[in-house]
PDB file of C-alpha atoms in Angstrom:
ATOM      1  CA  ILE A  26     -20.428  88.824  54.303  1.00 87.00           C
ATOM      2  CA  ASP A  27     -17.149  87.035  53.720  1.00 93.00           C
ATOM      3  CA  LYS A  28     -15.317  87.968  56.928  1.00 91.00           C
ATOM      4  CA  MET A  29     -16.163  88.173  60.623  1.00 93.00           C
ATOM      5  CA  PHE A  30     -15.408  91.445  62.381  1.00 90.00           C
ATOM      6  CA  ALA A  31     -14.691  92.164  66.046  1.00 91.00           C
ATOM      7  CA  LEU A  32     -17.844  92.502  68.131  1.00 93.00           C
ATOM      8  CA  THR A  33     -16.560  95.297  70.351  1.00 92.00           C
ATOM      9  CA  GLY A  34     -19.284  96.788  72.520  1.00 91.00           C
ATOM     10  CA  MET A  35     -21.522  93.720  72.247  1.00 92.00           C
ATOM     11  CA  SER A  36     -20.479  92.125  75.502  1.00 87.00           C
ATOM     12  CA  ASN A  37     -24.077  91.083  76.309  1.00 93.00           C
ATOM     13  CA  LEU A  38     -24.705  89.313  72.990  1.00 97.00           C
ATOM     14  CA  LYS A  39     -26.270  85.866  73.471  1.00 98.00           C
ATOM     15  CA  ILE A  40     -27.251  84.806  69.925  1.00 98.00           C
ATOM     16  CA  LEU A  41     -25.279  85.520  66.759  1.00 97.00           C
ATOM     17  CA  SER A  42     -26.613  84.483  63.360  1.00 97.00           C
ATOM     18  CA  LEU A  43     -24.239  84.700  60.421  1.00 97.00           C
ATOM     19  CA  ALA A  44     -25.880  81.957  58.385  1.00 97.00           C
ATOM     20  CA  ARG A  45     -26.096  82.089  54.592  1.00 97.00           C
ATOM     21  CA  ASN A  46     -22.981  84.142  53.975  1.00 97.00           C
ATOM     22  CA  ARG A  47     -19.590  83.430  52.452  1.00 97.00           C
ATOM     23  CA  LEU A  48     -17.587  83.010  55.653  1.00 98.00           C
ATOM     24  CA  LYS A  49     -14.521  80.794  55.359  1.00 97.00           C
ATOM     25  CA  ARG A  50     -13.365  80.874  58.980  1.00 97.00           C
ATOM     26  CA  ILE A  51     -14.615  81.449  62.496  1.00 98.00           C
ATOM     27  CA  GLU A  52     -12.777  84.367  64.064  1.00 97.00           C
ATOM     28  CA  LYS A  53     -12.934  87.504  66.216  1.00 96.00           C
ATOM     29  CA  LEU A  54     -15.381  86.194  68.808  1.00 96.00           C
ATOM     30  CA  GLU A  55     -13.225  87.152  71.790  1.00 94.00           C
ATOM     31  CA  ASP A  56     -15.481  90.074  72.802  1.00 94.00           C
ATOM     32  CA  VAL A  57     -18.480  87.768  73.221  1.00 96.00           C
ATOM     33  CA  ALA A  58     -16.679  84.659  74.521  1.00 95.00           C
ATOM     34  CA  ASP A  59     -18.207  85.003  77.996  1.00 95.00           C
ATOM     35  CA  THR A  60     -21.794  85.677  76.897  1.00 97.00           C
ATOM     36  CA  LEU A  61     -22.531  84.048  73.527  1.00 98.00           C
ATOM     37  CA  GLU A  62     -24.885  81.087  73.961  1.00 98.00           C
ATOM     38  CA  GLN A  63     -25.881  80.363  70.364  1.00 98.00           C
ATOM     39  CA  LEU A  64     -23.870  80.653  67.166  1.00 98.00           C
ATOM     40  CA  TRP A  65     -25.609  80.057  63.840  1.00 98.00           C
ATOM     41  CA  LEU A  66     -23.144  79.594  60.974  1.00 98.00           C
ATOM     42  CA  SER A  67     -25.000  77.271  58.607  1.00 98.00           C
ATOM     43  CA  TYR A  68     -24.667  77.691  54.852  1.00 98.00           C
ATOM     44  CA  ASN A  69     -21.181  79.187  54.738  1.00 98.00           C
ATOM     45  CA  GLU A  70     -17.826  77.882  53.465  1.00 98.00           C
ATOM     46  CA  ILE A  71     -16.211  77.124  56.833  1.00 98.00           C
ATOM     47  CA  SER A  72     -13.774  74.185  56.842  1.00 98.00           C
ATOM     48  CA  SER A  73     -12.294  74.462  60.352  1.00 98.00           C
ATOM     49  CA  LEU A  74     -13.714  74.815  63.846  1.00 98.00           C
ATOM     50  CA  ASP A  75     -10.758  76.909  64.963  1.00 97.00           C
ATOM     51  CA  GLY A  76     -11.859  80.182  66.513  1.00 96.00           C
ATOM     52  CA  LEU A  77     -14.285  78.720  69.031  1.00 97.00           C
ATOM     53  CA  GLN A  78     -11.750  78.260  71.824  1.00 92.00           C
ATOM     54  CA  GLY A  79     -12.780  80.003  75.019  1.00 93.00           C
ATOM     55  CA  MET A  80     -16.483  80.211  74.125  1.00 96.00           C
ATOM     56  CA  ASN A  81     -17.380  79.361  77.721  1.00 93.00           C
ATOM     57  CA  LYS A  82     -21.160  79.800  77.503  1.00 97.00           C
ATOM     58  CA  LEU A  83     -21.758  78.426  74.005  1.00 98.00           C
ATOM     59  CA  GLU A  84     -24.665  75.969  74.161  1.00 98.00           C
ATOM     60  CA  VAL A  85     -25.804  75.776  70.526  1.00 98.00           C
ATOM     61  CA  LEU A  86     -23.679  75.608  67.374  1.00 98.00           C
ATOM     62  CA  TYR A  87     -25.396  75.372  63.997  1.00 98.00           C
ATOM     63  CA  MET A  88     -22.841  74.485  61.306  1.00 98.00           C
ATOM     64  CA  SER A  89     -24.905  72.695  58.676  1.00 98.00           C
ATOM     65  CA  ASN A  90     -23.968  72.959  55.008  1.00 98.00           C
ATOM     66  CA  ASN A  91     -20.373  74.078  55.469  1.00 98.00           C
ATOM     67  CA  SER A  92     -17.109  72.419  54.421  1.00 98.00           C
ATOM     68  CA  ILE A  93     -16.047  70.404  57.492  1.00 98.00           C
ATOM     69  CA  LYS A  94     -14.079  67.491  56.011  1.00 98.00           C
ATOM     70  CA  GLU A  95     -12.321  65.905  59.010  1.00 98.00           C
ATOM     71  CA  TRP A  96     -13.890  64.347  62.104  1.00 98.00           C
ATOM     72  CA  SER A  97     -10.914  65.625  64.102  1.00 97.00           C
ATOM     73  CA  GLU A  98     -12.355  69.149  63.735  1.00 98.00           C
ATOM     74  CA  LEU A  99     -15.068  68.175  66.226  1.00 98.00           C
ATOM     75  CA  ASP A 100     -12.412  67.410  68.834  1.00 97.00           C
ATOM     76  CA  LYS A 101     -11.749  71.165  68.966  1.00 96.00           C
ATOM     77  CA  LEU A 102     -15.188  71.546  70.543  1.00 97.00           C
ATOM     78  CA  ALA A 103     -14.522  69.115  73.399  1.00 92.00           C
ATOM     79  CA  GLU A 104     -13.355  71.898  75.740  1.00 94.00           C
ATOM     80  CA  LEU A 105     -16.670  73.757  75.372  1.00 97.00           C
ATOM     81  CA  GLU A 106     -18.358  72.400  78.498  1.00 95.00           C
ATOM     82  CA  SER A 107     -21.672  74.216  77.947  1.00 97.00           C
ATOM     83  CA  LEU A 108     -22.130  72.949  74.378  1.00 98.00           C
ATOM     84  CA  ARG A 109     -25.310  70.846  74.214  1.00 98.00           C
ATOM     85  CA  GLU A 110     -26.692  71.110  70.688  1.00 98.00           C
ATOM     86  CA  VAL A 111     -24.953  70.922  67.303  1.00 98.00           C
ATOM     87  CA  LEU A 112     -26.036  70.745  63.691  1.00 98.00           C
ATOM     88  CA  PHE A 113     -23.608  69.351  61.089  1.00 98.00           C
ATOM     89  CA  ILE A 114     -25.907  68.051  58.313  1.00 97.00           C
ATOM     90  CA  GLY A 115     -24.565  68.867  54.863  1.00 98.00           C
ATOM     91  CA  ASN A 116     -20.865  68.799  55.757  1.00 98.00           C
ATOM     92  CA  ASP A 117     -18.364  66.539  54.008  1.00 98.00           C
ATOM     93  CA  ILE A 118     -17.828  64.501  57.203  1.00 98.00           C
ATOM     94  CA  TYR A 119     -21.316  63.038  56.678  1.00 98.00           C
ATOM     95  CA  ASP A 120     -20.654  61.871  53.122  1.00 97.00           C
ATOM     96  CA  GLY A 121     -21.498  58.184  52.695  1.00 97.00           C
ATOM     97  CA  LEU A 122     -22.999  57.831  56.188  1.00 97.00           C
ATOM     98  CA  GLU A 123     -26.588  57.140  57.137  1.00 97.00           C
ATOM     99  CA  PRO A 124     -28.007  59.924  59.351  1.00 97.00           C
ATOM    100  CA  GLU A 125     -27.987  57.709  62.449  1.00 97.00           C
ATOM    101  CA  MET A 126     -24.328  56.739  61.984  1.00 97.00           C
ATOM    102  CA  ALA A 127     -23.381  60.378  61.391  1.00 98.00           C
ATOM    103  CA  ARG A 128     -25.056  61.350  64.688  1.00 97.00           C
ATOM    104  CA  LEU A 129     -23.252  58.552  66.530  1.00 98.00           C
ATOM    105  CA  MET A 130     -19.926  59.759  65.134  1.00 98.00           C
ATOM    106  CA  VAL A 131     -20.671  63.253  66.455  1.00 98.00           C
ATOM    107  CA  VAL A 132     -21.467  61.772  69.883  1.00 98.00           C
ATOM    108  CA  LYS A 133     -18.227  59.796  69.774  1.00 97.00           C
ATOM    109  CA  HIS A 134     -16.295  63.059  69.412  1.00 97.00           C
ATOM    110  CA  LEU A 135     -18.576  65.088  71.713  1.00 97.00           C
ATOM    111  CA  PRO A 136     -19.800  62.668  74.407  1.00 94.00           C
ATOM    112  CA  ASN A 137     -21.616  65.329  76.470  1.00 94.00           C
ATOM    113  CA  ILE A 138     -23.770  66.573  73.603  1.00 97.00           C
ATOM    114  CA  THR A 139     -27.546  66.219  74.121  1.00 98.00           C
ATOM    115  CA  LYS A 140     -28.894  67.033  70.652  1.00 98.00           C
ATOM    116  CA  VAL A 141     -27.349  66.340  67.242  1.00 98.00           C
ATOM    117  CA  ASP A 142     -29.004  67.422  63.999  1.00 98.00           C
ATOM    118  CA  ALA A 143     -32.280  68.126  65.857  1.00 97.00           C
ATOM    119  CA  VAL A 144     -32.378  64.603  67.377  1.00 98.00           C
ATOM    120  CA  LEU A 145     -32.171  64.108  71.148  1.00 98.00           C
ATOM    121  CA  ILE A 146     -29.335  61.780  72.147  1.00 98.00           C
ATOM    122  CA  LYS A 147     -30.270  58.892  74.429  1.00 97.00           C
ATOM    123  CA  ASP A 148     -28.066  56.850  76.748  1.00 96.00           C
ATOM    124  CA  ASP A 149     -28.255  53.977  74.256  1.00 97.00           C
ATOM    125  CA  ASP A 150     -26.822  56.275  71.563  1.00 97.00           C
ATOM    126  CA  ARG A 151     -23.924  57.214  73.838  1.00 96.00           C
ATOM    127  CA  GLN A 152     -23.130  53.594  74.502  1.00 97.00           C
ATOM    128  CA  ARG A 153     -23.206  52.731  70.793  1.00 97.00           C
ATOM    129  CA  ALA A 154     -21.037  55.759  69.978  1.00 97.00           C
ATOM    130  CA  ALA A 155     -18.462  54.739  72.573  1.00 95.00           C
ATOM    131  CA  GLU A 156     -18.164  51.343  70.879  1.00 95.00           C
ATOM    132  CA  LEU A 157     -17.341  52.822  67.464  1.00 92.00           C
TER     133      LEU A 157
END
């Protein structure tokens, strides 16, 4: 699959897995914006987090092994108040960083996140991230 299609008629969808495809962008999620809780997009070719605006119920976003190159992309997720768990291992933003520092950078951009790359975030982590 190299393109996302409209999910008309799937207004009750809670989990969508499109991992291990050839997707380049996140798009056409409007029909599930009020119900989708988990979005699995690991192992694609996605370089931007555009297309997630308005995903009001999204709690989990798996984006490992994509092409996210800029930390500013994570700022696009800040409006997603339900987002609690993310996975970004294998993206260019992690290049040259130890796993702990990469997690702290994610927390810096997403202060309300509770789990990054399968690791629970503690209050101490939040404090350290805020000081970066």
